[in-house]
Amino acid sequence: MRFHFHISFTGLCQHNNLYCLQQLSGEASMANIEVIETSPNSFSVTVHGSHITTHQVSVKPDYAGQLLDATHNASELVAASFQFLLDRESNTSILRSFDLSVIERYFPEYPKAINRYLK
C-alpha cells in the first residue's frame, strides 16, 4: 500500500491514498515524505528534501499500539515519526534501516511528542 505525505499548511487531510501533514519548522517544512508498506509492519520511506533518502522502517504492532489511537494507522505513525525526526536532524542523518522504537533511544521525548505530529 502506498501513502504519500506532503508537508503543507493544510493539517492532516486524506484524499484517496494521499495524506497531507502539517509541519512548520526545520527540514520538514521542505520535505515530501512517501511511505510504502512493503510487507506487514515494514515500510519503505523516501524523503524528498534538499537530498533524497530512502529508509527501511519496521514497526512492531505492540509498539504502534502504545503510540496510536484508533483514528490513525501505522503508515501515518511512520510519516509523523519522520516529521518528528526532520525537526531534529536532516534526512541524511536519519538511519537508513531501523525499528521505530529505536527513535526514543536517541530522543526520549518521542513517545510523548508524537501525538502532536499525528493531529
Short mmCIF file of N, CA and C in Angstrom, two decimals:
data_model
loop_
_atom_site.label_atom_id
_atom_site.label_comp_id
_atom_site.label_asym_id
_atom_site.label_seq_id
_atom_site.Cartn_x
_atom_site.Cartn_y
_atom_site.Cartn_z
N MET A 1 0.84 -1.16 0.00
CA MET A 1 0.00 0.00 0.00
C MET A 1 0.90 1.23 0.00
N ARG A 2 0.59 2.20 -0.81
CA ARG A 2 1.42 3.40 -0.95
C ARG A 2 0.70 4.59 -0.34
N PHE A 3 1.41 5.31 0.51
CA PHE A 3 0.91 6.55 1.09
C PHE A 3 1.90 7.64 0.77
N HIS A 4 1.40 8.76 0.36
CA HIS A 4 2.25 9.89 0.01
C HIS A 4 1.94 11.00 1.00
N PHE A 5 2.93 11.46 1.71
CA PHE A 5 2.74 12.50 2.71
C PHE A 5 3.45 13.75 2.21
N HIS A 6 2.73 14.83 2.11
CA HIS A 6 3.32 16.09 1.67
C HIS A 6 3.16 17.11 2.77
N ILE A 7 4.23 17.78 3.09
CA ILE A 7 4.19 18.76 4.15
C ILE A 7 3.56 20.04 3.61
N SER A 8 2.51 20.49 4.28
CA SER A 8 1.81 21.70 3.86
C SER A 8 1.16 22.34 5.07
N PHE A 9 0.42 23.40 4.86
CA PHE A 9 -0.26 24.07 5.96
C PHE A 9 -1.72 23.68 6.03
N THR A 10 -2.08 22.55 5.46
CA THR A 10 -3.48 22.14 5.43
C THR A 10 -3.87 21.27 6.61
N GLY A 11 -2.93 20.86 7.44
CA GLY A 11 -3.22 19.93 8.52
C GLY A 11 -3.30 18.53 7.96
N LEU A 12 -3.82 17.62 8.73
CA LEU A 12 -3.94 16.24 8.29
C LEU A 12 -5.19 16.10 7.45
N CYS A 13 -5.02 15.71 6.21
CA CYS A 13 -6.17 15.52 5.33
C CYS A 13 -5.95 14.25 4.53
N GLN A 14 -7.01 13.67 4.05
CA GLN A 14 -6.89 12.45 3.26
C GLN A 14 -7.63 12.64 1.95
N HIS A 15 -6.97 12.32 0.86
CA HIS A 15 -7.56 12.33 -0.47
C HIS A 15 -7.21 10.99 -1.10
N ASN A 16 -8.14 10.05 -1.11
CA ASN A 16 -7.88 8.69 -1.56
C ASN A 16 -6.68 8.14 -0.80
N ASN A 17 -5.59 7.86 -1.48
CA ASN A 17 -4.40 7.34 -0.79
C ASN A 17 -3.39 8.44 -0.48
N LEU A 18 -3.79 9.70 -0.62
CA LEU A 18 -2.87 10.79 -0.33
C LEU A 18 -3.15 11.37 1.04
N TYR A 19 -2.13 11.63 1.78
CA TYR A 19 -2.25 12.25 3.09
C TYR A 19 -1.40 13.50 3.10
N CYS A 20 -1.90 14.55 3.70
CA CYS A 20 -1.13 15.78 3.89
C CYS A 20 -0.94 15.98 5.38
N LEU A 21 0.25 16.31 5.77
CA LEU A 21 0.54 16.53 7.18
C LEU A 21 1.17 17.90 7.36
N GLN A 22 0.70 18.63 8.33
CA GLN A 22 1.21 19.98 8.58
C GLN A 22 2.53 19.95 9.31
N GLN A 23 3.43 20.79 8.89
CA GLN A 23 4.68 20.97 9.60
C GLN A 23 5.22 22.35 9.27
N LEU A 24 5.66 23.06 10.29
CA LEU A 24 6.10 24.44 10.11
C LEU A 24 7.60 24.63 10.09
N SER A 25 8.32 23.89 10.90
CA SER A 25 9.71 24.25 11.13
C SER A 25 10.68 23.22 10.60
N GLY A 26 11.94 23.62 10.56
CA GLY A 26 13.03 22.72 10.24
C GLY A 26 13.00 22.18 8.83
N GLU A 27 13.78 21.13 8.63
CA GLU A 27 13.91 20.46 7.35
C GLU A 27 12.56 19.98 6.86
N ALA A 28 11.68 19.61 7.78
CA ALA A 28 10.38 19.06 7.40
C ALA A 28 9.54 20.04 6.61
N SER A 29 9.76 21.34 6.77
CA SER A 29 8.94 22.31 6.06
C SER A 29 9.17 22.24 4.56
N MET A 30 10.27 21.63 4.14
CA MET A 30 10.56 21.50 2.72
C MET A 30 10.51 20.04 2.28
N ALA A 31 10.12 19.13 3.14
CA ALA A 31 10.21 17.71 2.85
C ALA A 31 8.92 17.15 2.28
N ASN A 32 9.08 16.18 1.44
CA ASN A 32 7.99 15.40 0.90
C ASN A 32 8.28 13.97 1.34
N ILE A 33 7.39 13.36 2.10
CA ILE A 33 7.62 12.04 2.69
C ILE A 33 6.69 11.03 2.04
N GLU A 34 7.27 10.00 1.45
CA GLU A 34 6.49 8.93 0.83
C GLU A 34 6.68 7.66 1.65
N VAL A 35 5.57 7.08 2.08
CA VAL A 35 5.59 5.87 2.90
C VAL A 35 4.91 4.75 2.13
N ILE A 36 5.61 3.66 1.92
CA ILE A 36 5.06 2.49 1.23
C ILE A 36 5.16 1.30 2.17
N GLU A 37 4.03 0.64 2.43
CA GLU A 37 4.06 -0.57 3.24
C GLU A 37 4.53 -1.70 2.35
N THR A 38 5.71 -2.23 2.62
CA THR A 38 6.31 -3.26 1.77
C THR A 38 5.89 -4.66 2.19
N SER A 39 5.56 -4.83 3.45
CA SER A 39 5.01 -6.07 3.98
C SER A 39 4.39 -5.70 5.33
N PRO A 40 3.63 -6.61 5.94
CA PRO A 40 3.04 -6.25 7.23
C PRO A 40 4.12 -5.76 8.21
N ASN A 41 3.91 -4.59 8.75
CA ASN A 41 4.79 -4.00 9.76
C ASN A 41 6.14 -3.52 9.22
N SER A 42 6.30 -3.45 7.91
CA SER A 42 7.54 -2.96 7.30
C SER A 42 7.22 -1.90 6.26
N PHE A 43 8.02 -0.84 6.26
CA PHE A 43 7.74 0.30 5.40
C PHE A 43 9.02 0.78 4.73
N SER A 44 8.87 1.23 3.50
CA SER A 44 9.93 1.93 2.81
C SER A 44 9.54 3.41 2.82
N VAL A 45 10.44 4.25 3.26
CA VAL A 45 10.16 5.68 3.37
C VAL A 45 11.17 6.43 2.52
N THR A 46 10.66 7.25 1.61
CA THR A 46 11.52 8.12 0.80
C THR A 46 11.26 9.55 1.22
N VAL A 47 12.32 10.26 1.53
CA VAL A 47 12.21 11.67 1.92
C VAL A 47 12.84 12.50 0.81
N HIS A 48 12.02 13.35 0.21
CA HIS A 48 12.49 14.27 -0.82
C HIS A 48 12.67 15.63 -0.16
N GLY A 49 13.88 15.94 0.20
CA GLY A 49 14.21 17.23 0.79
C GLY A 49 15.31 17.86 -0.05
N SER A 50 16.27 18.48 0.59
CA SER A 50 17.40 19.02 -0.17
C SER A 50 18.19 17.86 -0.79
N HIS A 51 18.11 16.68 -0.18
CA HIS A 51 18.64 15.44 -0.73
C HIS A 51 17.54 14.39 -0.64
N ILE A 52 17.56 13.41 -1.52
CA ILE A 52 16.59 12.32 -1.48
C ILE A 52 17.22 11.15 -0.73
N THR A 53 16.49 10.64 0.27
CA THR A 53 16.98 9.49 1.02
C THR A 53 15.87 8.44 1.10
N THR A 54 16.28 7.19 1.25
CA THR A 54 15.34 6.08 1.39
C THR A 54 15.69 5.33 2.67
N HIS A 55 14.65 4.94 3.39
CA HIS A 55 14.81 4.30 4.70
C HIS A 55 13.88 3.09 4.79
N GLN A 56 14.33 2.05 5.45
CA GLN A 56 13.52 0.86 5.72
C GLN A 56 13.17 0.89 7.21
N VAL A 57 11.88 0.86 7.50
CA VAL A 57 11.42 1.01 8.88
C VAL A 57 10.49 -0.14 9.24
N SER A 58 10.74 -0.76 10.37
CA SER A 58 9.82 -1.77 10.88
C SER A 58 9.07 -1.19 12.08
N VAL A 59 7.85 -1.66 12.25
CA VAL A 59 7.00 -1.17 13.35
C VAL A 59 6.36 -2.38 14.01
N LYS A 60 6.74 -2.66 15.22
CA LYS A 60 6.11 -3.77 15.95
C LYS A 60 4.69 -3.36 16.32
N PRO A 61 3.70 -4.22 16.07
CA PRO A 61 2.30 -3.87 16.37
C PRO A 61 2.08 -3.43 17.81
N ASP A 62 2.73 -4.09 18.77
CA ASP A 62 2.57 -3.70 20.18
C ASP A 62 3.07 -2.29 20.43
N TYR A 63 4.19 -1.95 19.80
CA TYR A 63 4.75 -0.62 19.98
C TYR A 63 3.84 0.43 19.34
N ALA A 64 3.37 0.15 18.13
CA ALA A 64 2.44 1.08 17.47
C ALA A 64 1.19 1.28 18.31
N GLY A 65 0.71 0.20 18.92
CA GLY A 65 -0.48 0.29 19.77
C GLY A 65 -0.29 1.19 20.98
N GLN A 66 0.94 1.28 21.47
CA GLN A 66 1.23 2.17 22.60
C GLN A 66 1.18 3.64 22.19
N LEU A 67 1.46 3.91 20.91
CA LEU A 67 1.57 5.29 20.44
C LEU A 67 0.33 5.81 19.72
N LEU A 68 -0.46 4.89 19.16
CA LEU A 68 -1.58 5.29 18.31
C LEU A 68 -2.92 5.20 19.02
N ASP A 69 -3.84 6.04 18.57
CA ASP A 69 -5.23 5.86 18.96
C ASP A 69 -5.93 5.21 17.76
N ALA A 70 -7.21 4.99 17.86
CA ALA A 70 -7.95 4.28 16.82
C ALA A 70 -8.11 5.08 15.53
N THR A 71 -7.80 6.37 15.54
CA THR A 71 -8.02 7.19 14.35
C THR A 71 -6.83 7.22 13.40
N HIS A 72 -5.71 6.64 13.78
CA HIS A 72 -4.52 6.67 12.94
C HIS A 72 -4.00 5.26 12.70
N ASN A 73 -3.26 5.09 11.60
CA ASN A 73 -2.70 3.78 11.27
C ASN A 73 -1.17 3.83 11.30
N ALA A 74 -0.56 2.69 11.09
CA ALA A 74 0.90 2.58 11.19
C ALA A 74 1.61 3.43 10.13
N SER A 75 1.05 3.54 8.94
CA SER A 75 1.66 4.37 7.90
C SER A 75 1.70 5.83 8.32
N GLU A 76 0.63 6.29 8.93
CA GLU A 76 0.59 7.67 9.44
C GLU A 76 1.59 7.86 10.58
N LEU A 77 1.73 6.84 11.41
CA LEU A 77 2.71 6.90 12.50
C LEU A 77 4.12 7.02 11.95
N VAL A 78 4.42 6.25 10.92
CA VAL A 78 5.76 6.31 10.32
C VAL A 78 6.01 7.70 9.73
N ALA A 79 5.04 8.24 8.99
CA ALA A 79 5.20 9.57 8.40
C ALA A 79 5.36 10.64 9.48
N ALA A 80 4.54 10.57 10.52
CA ALA A 80 4.64 11.53 11.62
C ALA A 80 5.98 11.40 12.33
N SER A 81 6.47 10.18 12.44
CA SER A 81 7.77 9.95 13.09
C SER A 81 8.90 10.58 12.28
N PHE A 82 8.77 10.53 10.96
CA PHE A 82 9.78 11.18 10.13
C PHE A 82 9.70 12.69 10.25
N GLN A 83 8.51 13.22 10.39
CA GLN A 83 8.40 14.66 10.63
C GLN A 83 9.09 15.03 11.95
N PHE A 84 8.83 14.22 12.97
CA PHE A 84 9.48 14.42 14.27
C PHE A 84 11.00 14.43 14.10
N LEU A 85 11.52 13.44 13.38
CA LEU A 85 12.97 13.35 13.18
C LEU A 85 13.50 14.53 12.37
N LEU A 86 12.77 14.93 11.34
CA LEU A 86 13.23 16.03 10.48
C LEU A 86 13.24 17.37 11.21
N ASP A 87 12.46 17.48 12.26
CA ASP A 87 12.53 18.68 13.09
C ASP A 87 13.80 18.72 13.93
N ARG A 88 14.50 17.59 13.99
CA ARG A 88 15.68 17.48 14.84
C ARG A 88 16.97 17.21 14.09
N GLU A 89 16.85 16.71 12.87
CA GLU A 89 18.04 16.39 12.08
C GLU A 89 17.68 16.34 10.60
N SER A 90 18.67 16.40 9.75
CA SER A 90 18.42 16.34 8.31
C SER A 90 18.09 14.90 7.91
N ASN A 91 17.44 14.75 6.77
CA ASN A 91 17.09 13.40 6.32
C ASN A 91 18.34 12.56 6.05
N THR A 92 19.45 13.18 5.73
CA THR A 92 20.68 12.42 5.50
C THR A 92 21.28 11.88 6.80
N SER A 93 20.84 12.40 7.94
CA SER A 93 21.32 11.92 9.25
C SER A 93 20.46 10.81 9.83
N ILE A 94 19.29 10.60 9.27
CA ILE A 94 18.38 9.56 9.78
C ILE A 94 18.90 8.19 9.36
N LEU A 95 18.88 7.24 10.29
CA LEU A 95 19.32 5.88 9.99
C LEU A 95 18.60 5.35 8.75
N ARG A 96 19.30 4.56 7.96
CA ARG A 96 18.71 4.03 6.72
C ARG A 96 17.79 2.84 6.97
N SER A 97 18.03 2.14 8.07
CA SER A 97 17.21 0.98 8.41
C SER A 97 17.10 0.91 9.93
N PHE A 98 15.86 0.87 10.44
CA PHE A 98 15.68 0.83 11.88
C PHE A 98 14.25 0.43 12.24
N ASP A 99 14.09 -0.01 13.48
CA ASP A 99 12.78 -0.24 14.05
C ASP A 99 12.33 1.07 14.69
N LEU A 100 11.06 1.39 14.56
CA LEU A 100 10.55 2.67 15.04
C LEU A 100 10.85 2.91 16.52
N SER A 101 10.89 1.85 17.30
CA SER A 101 11.15 2.00 18.74
C SER A 101 12.54 2.56 19.04
N VAL A 102 13.45 2.48 18.08
CA VAL A 102 14.82 2.99 18.27
C VAL A 102 14.82 4.51 18.44
N ILE A 103 13.83 5.19 17.89
CA ILE A 103 13.80 6.66 17.95
C ILE A 103 13.91 7.15 19.38
N GLU A 104 13.20 6.51 20.30
CA GLU A 104 13.22 7.02 21.68
C GLU A 104 14.55 6.81 22.38
N ARG A 105 15.42 5.96 21.85
CA ARG A 105 16.78 5.85 22.41
C ARG A 105 17.56 7.14 22.17
N TYR A 106 17.34 7.73 21.00
CA TYR A 106 18.03 8.97 20.64
C TYR A 106 17.27 10.21 21.12
N PHE A 107 15.95 10.11 21.14
CA PHE A 107 15.09 11.23 21.52
C PHE A 107 14.06 10.74 22.53
N PRO A 108 14.39 10.78 23.83
CA PRO A 108 13.50 10.24 24.86
C PRO A 108 12.11 10.88 24.88
N GLU A 109 11.97 12.07 24.34
CA GLU A 109 10.68 12.75 24.32
C GLU A 109 9.74 12.22 23.23
N TYR A 110 10.24 11.37 22.34
CA TYR A 110 9.46 10.90 21.19
C TYR A 110 8.09 10.32 21.55
N PRO A 111 7.97 9.37 22.49
CA PRO A 111 6.64 8.78 22.75
C PRO A 111 5.59 9.81 23.15
N LYS A 112 5.98 10.81 23.91
CA LYS A 112 5.01 11.83 24.32
C LYS A 112 4.78 12.87 23.23
N ALA A 113 5.80 13.15 22.44
CA ALA A 113 5.71 14.20 21.42
C ALA A 113 4.99 13.75 20.15
N ILE A 114 4.98 12.46 19.86
CA ILE A 114 4.47 12.00 18.56
C ILE A 114 3.00 12.34 18.35
N ASN A 115 2.22 12.41 19.40
CA ASN A 115 0.80 12.74 19.23
C ASN A 115 0.59 14.11 18.61
N ARG A 116 1.48 15.05 18.88
CA ARG A 116 1.36 16.39 18.26
C ARG A 116 1.54 16.31 16.76
N TYR A 117 2.31 15.34 16.29
CA TYR A 117 2.57 15.20 14.86
C TYR A 117 1.45 14.42 14.16
N LEU A 118 0.66 13.72 14.91
CA LEU A 118 -0.45 12.95 14.34
C LEU A 118 -1.74 13.75 14.25
N LYS A 119 -1.82 14.88 14.86
CA LYS A 119 -3.06 15.67 14.88
C LYS A 119 -3.33 16.31 13.55
#
